[in-house]
Amino acid sequence: MSFSSDAWARNIAFYEKTRAMPFNQELASGQLDENAFRHYMIQDAHYLVAFGRALAIAAAKADHADGVVQFADAAKGAVIVERSLHAGFMKQFGIDSATFEATPLSPASHHYTSFLIATAWSAPYPVALAALLPCFWIYAEIGRDIQARAAKPNPYAAWIDAYAGEEFHALVRAVIATVDRAAEAASAETREAMHQAYTHAAQLEWMFWDSAYRQAGWPV
């Protein structure tokens, strides 16, 4: 069994919890509270900068030139391409740049971004990739799941289409293939560390969406 197949099977419960959580159910129906979506967009824009940095670190650690190009391009996509989608949504939902800049990372976002950057810096290349994988893969699967049942018209259609689209899924398949190649060459100890990193990131994916739904901030 490939690492990716094993990781997905081990963590299927987290995916199902994420798929069924209120944020994604209401996003599919088009009934998600706009304030919750605003909270999500602001936090996700902050997150993507950190995600791009973690991808850039992974690119620097890559054991093959193709990996350098792959993850450098992914870092560029995270920071530029996806943020352009956010810019459209922010304008649509009345989020100005001052509001965005003044809104700090939520506790869940802070935890997730800190985990990714710390893992990218400190862990071996295969483990860094495993930590980054859930953000790609779970988003792709959630995007397709929501698209299949989304109400039409839907105020969140652009978000749904972006993550359900073939361009994003082709990117995700390429990342999965690279992670699997790295796992094949890794020791049993490293592969287990990869599983731990993947599981923790999958948990943080759920926490990120749950935090957005609750519009959670710092308690003190």
PDB file of C-alpha atoms in Angstrom:
ATOM      1  CA  MET A   1       0.000   0.000   0.000  1.00  0.00           C
ATOM      2  CA  SER A   2       1.273   3.473  -0.855  1.00  0.00           C
ATOM      3  CA  PHE A   3       1.797   6.005   1.909  1.00  0.00           C
ATOM      4  CA  SER A   4      -1.072   8.148   0.606  1.00  0.00           C
ATOM      5  CA  SER A   5      -3.539   5.256   0.497  1.00  0.00           C
ATOM      6  CA  ASP A   6      -2.535   4.218   4.000  1.00  0.00           C
ATOM      7  CA  ALA A   7      -2.751   7.783   5.332  1.00  0.00           C
ATOM      8  CA  TRP A   8      -6.191   8.320   3.810  1.00  0.00           C
ATOM      9  CA  ALA A   9      -7.468   5.045   5.263  1.00  0.00           C
ATOM     10  CA  ARG A  10      -6.052   5.799   8.706  1.00  0.00           C
ATOM     11  CA  ASN A  11      -7.643   9.247   8.755  1.00  0.00           C
ATOM     12  CA  ILE A  12     -10.934   8.675   6.947  1.00  0.00           C
ATOM     13  CA  ALA A  13     -12.845   9.548  10.130  1.00  0.00           C
ATOM     14  CA  PHE A  14     -11.329  13.053  10.136  1.00  0.00           C
ATOM     15  CA  TYR A  15     -12.316  13.537   6.503  1.00  0.00           C
ATOM     16  CA  GLU A  16     -15.891  12.417   7.186  1.00  0.00           C
ATOM     17  CA  LYS A  17     -16.126  14.743  10.182  1.00  0.00           C
ATOM     18  CA  THR A  18     -14.858  17.587   8.022  1.00  0.00           C
ATOM     19  CA  ARG A  19     -17.237  16.770   5.157  1.00  0.00           C
ATOM     20  CA  ALA A  20     -20.231  16.666   7.511  1.00  0.00           C
ATOM     21  CA  MET A  21     -19.395  19.695   9.644  1.00  0.00           C
ATOM     22  CA  PRO A  22     -21.885  22.590   9.619  1.00  0.00           C
ATOM     23  CA  PHE A  23     -19.564  24.974   7.770  1.00  0.00           C
ATOM     24  CA  ASN A  24     -19.363  22.728   4.723  1.00  0.00           C
ATOM     25  CA  GLN A  25     -22.975  21.582   4.845  1.00  0.00           C
ATOM     26  CA  GLU A  26     -24.212  25.169   4.904  1.00  0.00           C
ATOM     27  CA  LEU A  27     -21.679  26.280   2.311  1.00  0.00           C
ATOM     28  CA  ALA A  28     -23.074  23.621  -0.034  1.00  0.00           C
ATOM     29  CA  SER A  29     -26.642  24.765   0.584  1.00  0.00           C
ATOM     30  CA  GLY A  30     -25.657  28.405   0.119  1.00  0.00           C
ATOM     31  CA  GLN A  31     -26.990  29.201   3.582  1.00  0.00           C
ATOM     32  CA  LEU A  32     -23.660  29.709   5.376  1.00  0.00           C
ATOM     33  CA  ASP A  33     -23.692  32.899   7.455  1.00  0.00           C
ATOM     34  CA  GLU A  34     -21.806  35.571   5.516  1.00  0.00           C
ATOM     35  CA  ASN A  35     -20.024  36.628   8.703  1.00  0.00           C
ATOM     36  CA  ALA A  36     -18.671  33.088   9.104  1.00  0.00           C
ATOM     37  CA  PHE A  37     -17.471  33.122   5.505  1.00  0.00           C
ATOM     38  CA  ARG A  38     -15.853  36.540   6.008  1.00  0.00           C
ATOM     39  CA  HIS A  39     -14.053  35.167   9.052  1.00  0.00           C
ATOM     40  CA  TYR A  40     -12.943  32.160   7.011  1.00  0.00           C
ATOM     41  CA  MET A  41     -11.654  34.275   4.097  1.00  0.00           C
ATOM     42  CA  ILE A  42      -9.607  36.575   6.311  1.00  0.00           C
ATOM     43  CA  GLN A  43      -8.076  33.666   8.204  1.00  0.00           C
ATOM     44  CA  ASP A  44      -7.446  31.681   5.032  1.00  0.00           C
ATOM     45  CA  ALA A  45      -5.669  34.620   3.406  1.00  0.00           C
ATOM     46  CA  HIS A  46      -3.383  34.863   6.450  1.00  0.00           C
ATOM     47  CA  TYR A  47      -2.944  31.086   6.387  1.00  0.00           C
ATOM     48  CA  LEU A  48      -1.953  30.988   2.716  1.00  0.00           C
ATOM     49  CA  VAL A  49       1.032  33.267   3.302  1.00  0.00           C
ATOM     50  CA  ALA A  50       2.341  30.843   5.926  1.00  0.00           C
ATOM     51  CA  PHE A  51       1.443  27.851   3.750  1.00  0.00           C
ATOM     52  CA  GLY A  52       3.414  29.405   0.904  1.00  0.00           C
ATOM     53  CA  ARG A  53       6.413  29.854   3.187  1.00  0.00           C
ATOM     54  CA  ALA A  54       6.225  26.229   4.301  1.00  0.00           C
ATOM     55  CA  LEU A  55       6.024  25.116   0.664  1.00  0.00           C
ATOM     56  CA  ALA A  56       9.062  27.251  -0.159  1.00  0.00           C
ATOM     57  CA  ILE A  57      10.993  25.580   2.651  1.00  0.00           C
ATOM     58  CA  ALA A  58       9.956  22.185   1.313  1.00  0.00           C
ATOM     59  CA  ALA A  59      11.174  23.253  -2.128  1.00  0.00           C
ATOM     60  CA  ALA A  60      14.560  24.132  -0.647  1.00  0.00           C
ATOM     61  CA  LYS A  61      14.754  20.714   1.025  1.00  0.00           C
ATOM     62  CA  ALA A  62      13.673  18.752  -2.060  1.00  0.00           C
ATOM     63  CA  ASP A  63      15.864  15.790  -2.927  1.00  0.00           C
ATOM     64  CA  HIS A  64      15.363  16.245  -6.664  1.00  0.00           C
ATOM     65  CA  ALA A  65      15.279  19.262  -8.989  1.00  0.00           C
ATOM     66  CA  ASP A  66      11.712  18.435 -10.001  1.00  0.00           C
ATOM     67  CA  GLY A  67      10.651  18.803  -6.363  1.00  0.00           C
ATOM     68  CA  VAL A  68      12.296  22.224  -6.162  1.00  0.00           C
ATOM     69  CA  VAL A  69      10.245  23.404  -9.147  1.00  0.00           C
ATOM     70  CA  GLN A  70       7.050  21.674  -8.004  1.00  0.00           C
ATOM     71  CA  PHE A  71       6.929  23.180  -4.534  1.00  0.00           C
ATOM     72  CA  ALA A  72       8.323  26.570  -5.528  1.00  0.00           C
ATOM     73  CA  ASP A  73       5.475  26.794  -8.046  1.00  0.00           C
ATOM     74  CA  ALA A  74       3.005  25.621  -5.395  1.00  0.00           C
ATOM     75  CA  ALA A  75       4.268  28.327  -3.033  1.00  0.00           C
ATOM     76  CA  LYS A  76       3.699  30.918  -5.750  1.00  0.00           C
ATOM     77  CA  GLY A  77       0.199  29.548  -6.333  1.00  0.00           C
ATOM     78  CA  ALA A  78      -0.646  29.694  -2.648  1.00  0.00           C
ATOM     79  CA  VAL A  79       0.434  33.289  -2.232  1.00  0.00           C
ATOM     80  CA  ILE A  80      -0.616  34.788  -5.578  1.00  0.00           C
ATOM     81  CA  VAL A  81      -3.231  32.722  -7.416  1.00  0.00           C
ATOM     82  CA  GLU A  82      -5.414  31.756  -4.472  1.00  0.00           C
ATOM     83  CA  ARG A  83      -5.152  35.190  -2.881  1.00  0.00           C
ATOM     84  CA  SER A  84      -6.519  36.677  -6.095  1.00  0.00           C
ATOM     85  CA  LEU A  85      -9.633  34.548  -5.510  1.00  0.00           C
ATOM     86  CA  HIS A  86      -9.751  35.882  -1.969  1.00  0.00           C
ATOM     87  CA  ALA A  87      -9.434  39.432  -3.225  1.00  0.00           C
ATOM     88  CA  GLY A  88     -12.557  38.910  -5.303  1.00  0.00           C
ATOM     89  CA  PHE A  89     -14.435  37.415  -2.379  1.00  0.00           C
ATOM     90  CA  MET A  90     -13.228  40.106  -0.006  1.00  0.00           C
ATOM     91  CA  LYS A  91     -14.543  42.775  -2.332  1.00  0.00           C
ATOM     92  CA  GLN A  92     -17.815  40.857  -2.773  1.00  0.00           C
ATOM     93  CA  PHE A  93     -18.318  40.494   0.965  1.00  0.00           C
ATOM     94  CA  GLY A  94     -17.166  43.959   1.972  1.00  0.00           C
ATOM     95  CA  ILE A  95     -13.774  43.190   3.530  1.00  0.00           C
ATOM     96  CA  ASP A  96     -11.383  46.102   3.018  1.00  0.00           C
ATOM     97  CA  SER A  97      -7.612  45.890   3.339  1.00  0.00           C
ATOM     98  CA  ALA A  98      -7.598  47.748   6.661  1.00  0.00           C
ATOM     99  CA  THR A  99      -9.985  45.204   8.192  1.00  0.00           C
ATOM    100  CA  PHE A 100      -7.891  42.342   6.880  1.00  0.00           C
ATOM    101  CA  GLU A 101      -4.621  43.771   8.172  1.00  0.00           C
ATOM    102  CA  ALA A 102      -6.136  44.564  11.571  1.00  0.00           C
ATOM    103  CA  THR A 103      -7.507  41.032  12.079  1.00  0.00           C
ATOM    104  CA  PRO A 104      -4.999  38.745  13.792  1.00  0.00           C
ATOM    105  CA  LEU A 105      -4.650  35.038  13.252  1.00  0.00           C
ATOM    106  CA  SER A 106      -7.262  33.123  15.221  1.00  0.00           C
ATOM    107  CA  PRO A 107      -5.993  30.511  17.702  1.00  0.00           C
ATOM    108  CA  ALA A 108      -6.741  27.700  15.238  1.00  0.00           C
ATOM    109  CA  SER A 109      -4.998  29.501  12.376  1.00  0.00           C
ATOM    110  CA  HIS A 110      -2.027  30.324  14.579  1.00  0.00           C
ATOM    111  CA  HIS A 111      -1.721  26.680  15.645  1.00  0.00           C
ATOM    112  CA  TYR A 112      -1.968  25.382  12.089  1.00  0.00           C
ATOM    113  CA  THR A 113       0.473  27.840  10.522  1.00  0.00           C
ATOM    114  CA  SER A 114       2.965  27.436  13.359  1.00  0.00           C
ATOM    115  CA  PHE A 115       2.815  23.655  12.985  1.00  0.00           C
ATOM    116  CA  LEU A 116       3.404  23.776   9.230  1.00  0.00           C
ATOM    117  CA  ILE A 117       6.311  26.210   9.351  1.00  0.00           C
ATOM    118  CA  ALA A 118       7.957  24.480  12.322  1.00  0.00           C
ATOM    119  CA  THR A 119       7.605  21.074  10.646  1.00  0.00           C
ATOM    120  CA  ALA A 120       8.911  22.393   7.322  1.00  0.00           C
ATOM    121  CA  TRP A 121      11.969  23.875   9.034  1.00  0.00           C
ATOM    122  CA  SER A 122      12.783  21.113  11.489  1.00  0.00           C
ATOM    123  CA  ALA A 123      11.559  17.816  10.047  1.00  0.00           C
ATOM    124  CA  PRO A 124      13.014  15.725   7.225  1.00  0.00           C
ATOM    125  CA  TYR A 125      11.734  16.450   3.723  1.00  0.00           C
ATOM    126  CA  PRO A 126       9.250  13.499   3.612  1.00  0.00           C
ATOM    127  CA  VAL A 127       7.711  14.520   6.939  1.00  0.00           C
ATOM    128  CA  ALA A 128       7.378  18.141   5.813  1.00  0.00           C
ATOM    129  CA  LEU A 129       5.542  16.950   2.707  1.00  0.00           C
ATOM    130  CA  ALA A 130       3.189  14.753   4.746  1.00  0.00           C
ATOM    131  CA  ALA A 131       2.272  17.741   6.927  1.00  0.00           C
ATOM    132  CA  LEU A 132       1.475  19.835   3.846  1.00  0.00           C
ATOM    133  CA  LEU A 133      -0.539  17.140   2.065  1.00  0.00           C
ATOM    134  CA  PRO A 134      -3.897  17.373   3.916  1.00  0.00           C
ATOM    135  CA  CYS A 135      -4.401  21.006   2.931  1.00  0.00           C
ATOM    136  CA  PHE A 136      -4.157  20.006  -0.726  1.00  0.00           C
ATOM    137  CA  TRP A 137      -5.973  16.694  -0.589  1.00  0.00           C
ATOM    138  CA  ILE A 138      -8.787  17.373   1.861  1.00  0.00           C
ATOM    139  CA  TYR A 139      -9.645  20.652   0.125  1.00  0.00           C
ATOM    140  CA  ALA A 140      -9.801  18.856  -3.228  1.00  0.00           C
ATOM    141  CA  GLU A 141     -12.085  16.118  -1.913  1.00  0.00           C
ATOM    142  CA  ILE A 142     -14.298  18.548   0.009  1.00  0.00           C
ATOM    143  CA  GLY A 143     -14.533  20.766  -3.072  1.00  0.00           C
ATOM    144  CA  ARG A 144     -15.744  17.903  -5.266  1.00  0.00           C
ATOM    145  CA  ASP A 145     -18.119  16.647  -2.570  1.00  0.00           C
ATOM    146  CA  ILE A 146     -19.691  20.077  -2.145  1.00  0.00           C
ATOM    147  CA  GLN A 147     -19.925  20.676  -5.884  1.00  0.00           C
ATOM    148  CA  ALA A 148     -21.864  17.448  -6.337  1.00  0.00           C
ATOM    149  CA  ARG A 149     -24.601  18.617  -3.964  1.00  0.00           C
ATOM    150  CA  ALA A 150     -24.348  22.405  -4.055  1.00  0.00           C
ATOM    151  CA  ALA A 151     -27.477  24.493  -4.374  1.00  0.00           C
ATOM    152  CA  LYS A 152     -27.652  26.639  -7.498  1.00  0.00           C
ATOM    153  CA  PRO A 153     -27.297  29.538  -7.583  1.00  0.00           C
ATOM    154  CA  ASN A 154     -24.824  29.603  -4.711  1.00  0.00           C
ATOM    155  CA  PRO A 155     -23.108  32.729  -3.362  1.00  0.00           C
ATOM    156  CA  TYR A 156     -19.992  30.646  -2.731  1.00  0.00           C
ATOM    157  CA  ALA A 157     -19.848  29.078  -6.201  1.00  0.00           C
ATOM    158  CA  ALA A 158     -16.436  30.542  -7.079  1.00  0.00           C
ATOM    159  CA  TRP A 159     -14.874  28.951  -3.984  1.00  0.00           C
ATOM    160  CA  ILE A 160     -16.534  25.609  -4.757  1.00  0.00           C
ATOM    161  CA  ASP A 161     -15.473  25.658  -8.397  1.00  0.00           C
ATOM    162  CA  ALA A 162     -11.872  26.569  -7.561  1.00  0.00           C
ATOM    163  CA  TYR A 163     -11.343  23.536  -5.334  1.00  0.00           C
ATOM    164  CA  ALA A 164     -13.494  21.145  -7.352  1.00  0.00           C
ATOM    165  CA  GLY A 165     -11.869  22.039 -10.663  1.00  0.00           C
ATOM    166  CA  GLU A 166      -9.569  19.753 -12.628  1.00  0.00           C
ATOM    167  CA  GLU A 167      -6.661  22.210 -12.529  1.00  0.00           C
ATOM    168  CA  PHE A 168      -6.510  22.032  -8.736  1.00  0.00           C
ATOM    169  CA  HIS A 169      -7.055  18.261  -8.705  1.00  0.00           C
ATOM    170  CA  ALA A 170      -4.196  17.736 -11.166  1.00  0.00           C
ATOM    171  CA  LEU A 171      -1.946  19.709  -8.812  1.00  0.00           C
ATOM    172  CA  VAL A 172      -3.092  17.569  -5.879  1.00  0.00           C
ATOM    173  CA  ARG A 173      -2.446  14.311  -7.746  1.00  0.00           C
ATOM    174  CA  ALA A 174       1.085  15.485  -8.500  1.00  0.00           C
ATOM    175  CA  VAL A 175       1.716  16.330  -4.848  1.00  0.00           C
ATOM    176  CA  ILE A 176       0.394  12.925  -3.759  1.00  0.00           C
ATOM    177  CA  ALA A 177       2.728  11.204  -6.231  1.00  0.00           C
ATOM    178  CA  THR A 178       5.724  13.138  -4.865  1.00  0.00           C
ATOM    179  CA  VAL A 179       4.810  12.324  -1.277  1.00  0.00           C
ATOM    180  CA  ASP A 180       4.508   8.647  -2.156  1.00  0.00           C
ATOM    181  CA  ARG A 181       7.910   8.643  -3.870  1.00  0.00           C
ATOM    182  CA  ALA A 182       9.485  10.278  -0.816  1.00  0.00           C
ATOM    183  CA  ALA A 183       7.830   7.715   1.459  1.00  0.00           C
ATOM    184  CA  GLU A 184       9.093   4.785  -0.623  1.00  0.00           C
ATOM    185  CA  ALA A 185      12.693   5.848   0.004  1.00  0.00           C
ATOM    186  CA  ALA A 186      12.153   6.664   3.691  1.00  0.00           C
ATOM    187  CA  SER A 187      12.903   4.492   6.694  1.00  0.00           C
ATOM    188  CA  ALA A 188      10.107   2.897   8.692  1.00  0.00           C
ATOM    189  CA  GLU A 189      10.727   5.446  11.447  1.00  0.00           C
ATOM    190  CA  THR A 190      10.413   8.344   9.009  1.00  0.00           C
ATOM    191  CA  ARG A 191       7.249   6.914   7.475  1.00  0.00           C
ATOM    192  CA  GLU A 192       5.679   6.713  10.913  1.00  0.00           C
ATOM    193  CA  ALA A 193       6.650  10.339  11.534  1.00  0.00           C
ATOM    194  CA  MET A 194       4.986  11.148   8.194  1.00  0.00           C
ATOM    195  CA  HIS A 195       1.778   9.518   9.391  1.00  0.00           C
ATOM    196  CA  GLN A 196       1.862  11.495  12.624  1.00  0.00           C
ATOM    197  CA  ALA A 197       2.377  14.747  10.711  1.00  0.00           C
ATOM    198  CA  TYR A 198      -0.420  13.937   8.254  1.00  0.00           C
ATOM    199  CA  THR A 199      -2.858  13.092  11.062  1.00  0.00           C
ATOM    200  CA  HIS A 200      -2.092  16.256  12.999  1.00  0.00           C
ATOM    201  CA  ALA A 201      -2.585  18.390   9.886  1.00  0.00           C
ATOM    202  CA  ALA A 202      -5.882  16.614   9.127  1.00  0.00           C
ATOM    203  CA  GLN A 203      -7.058  17.444  12.652  1.00  0.00           C
ATOM    204  CA  LEU A 204      -6.040  21.052  12.148  1.00  0.00           C
ATOM    205  CA  GLU A 205      -8.008  21.219   8.890  1.00  0.00           C
ATOM    206  CA  TRP A 206     -11.158  20.361  10.868  1.00  0.00           C
ATOM    207  CA  MET A 207     -10.238  22.864  13.573  1.00  0.00           C
ATOM    208  CA  PHE A 208      -9.699  25.620  10.998  1.00  0.00           C
ATOM    209  CA  TRP A 209     -13.182  25.236   9.494  1.00  0.00           C
ATOM    210  CA  ASP A 210     -14.812  24.768  12.890  1.00  0.00           C
ATOM    211  CA  SER A 211     -13.148  27.936  14.151  1.00  0.00           C
ATOM    212  CA  ALA A 212     -14.422  29.870  11.132  1.00  0.00           C
ATOM    213  CA  TYR A 213     -17.962  28.587  11.674  1.00  0.00           C
ATOM    214  CA  ARG A 214     -17.863  29.729  15.304  1.00  0.00           C
ATOM    215  CA  GLN A 215     -16.033  32.939  14.307  1.00  0.00           C
ATOM    216  CA  ALA A 216     -13.656  32.165  17.121  1.00  0.00           C
ATOM    217  CA  GLY A 217     -11.099  34.611  18.440  1.00  0.00           C
ATOM    218  CA  TRP A 218      -8.686  34.713  21.331  1.00  0.00           C
ATOM    219  CA  PRO A 219     -10.520  34.155  24.632  1.00  0.00           C
ATOM    220  CA  VAL A 220      -8.307  36.621  26.532  1.00  0.00           C
TER     221      VAL A 220
END
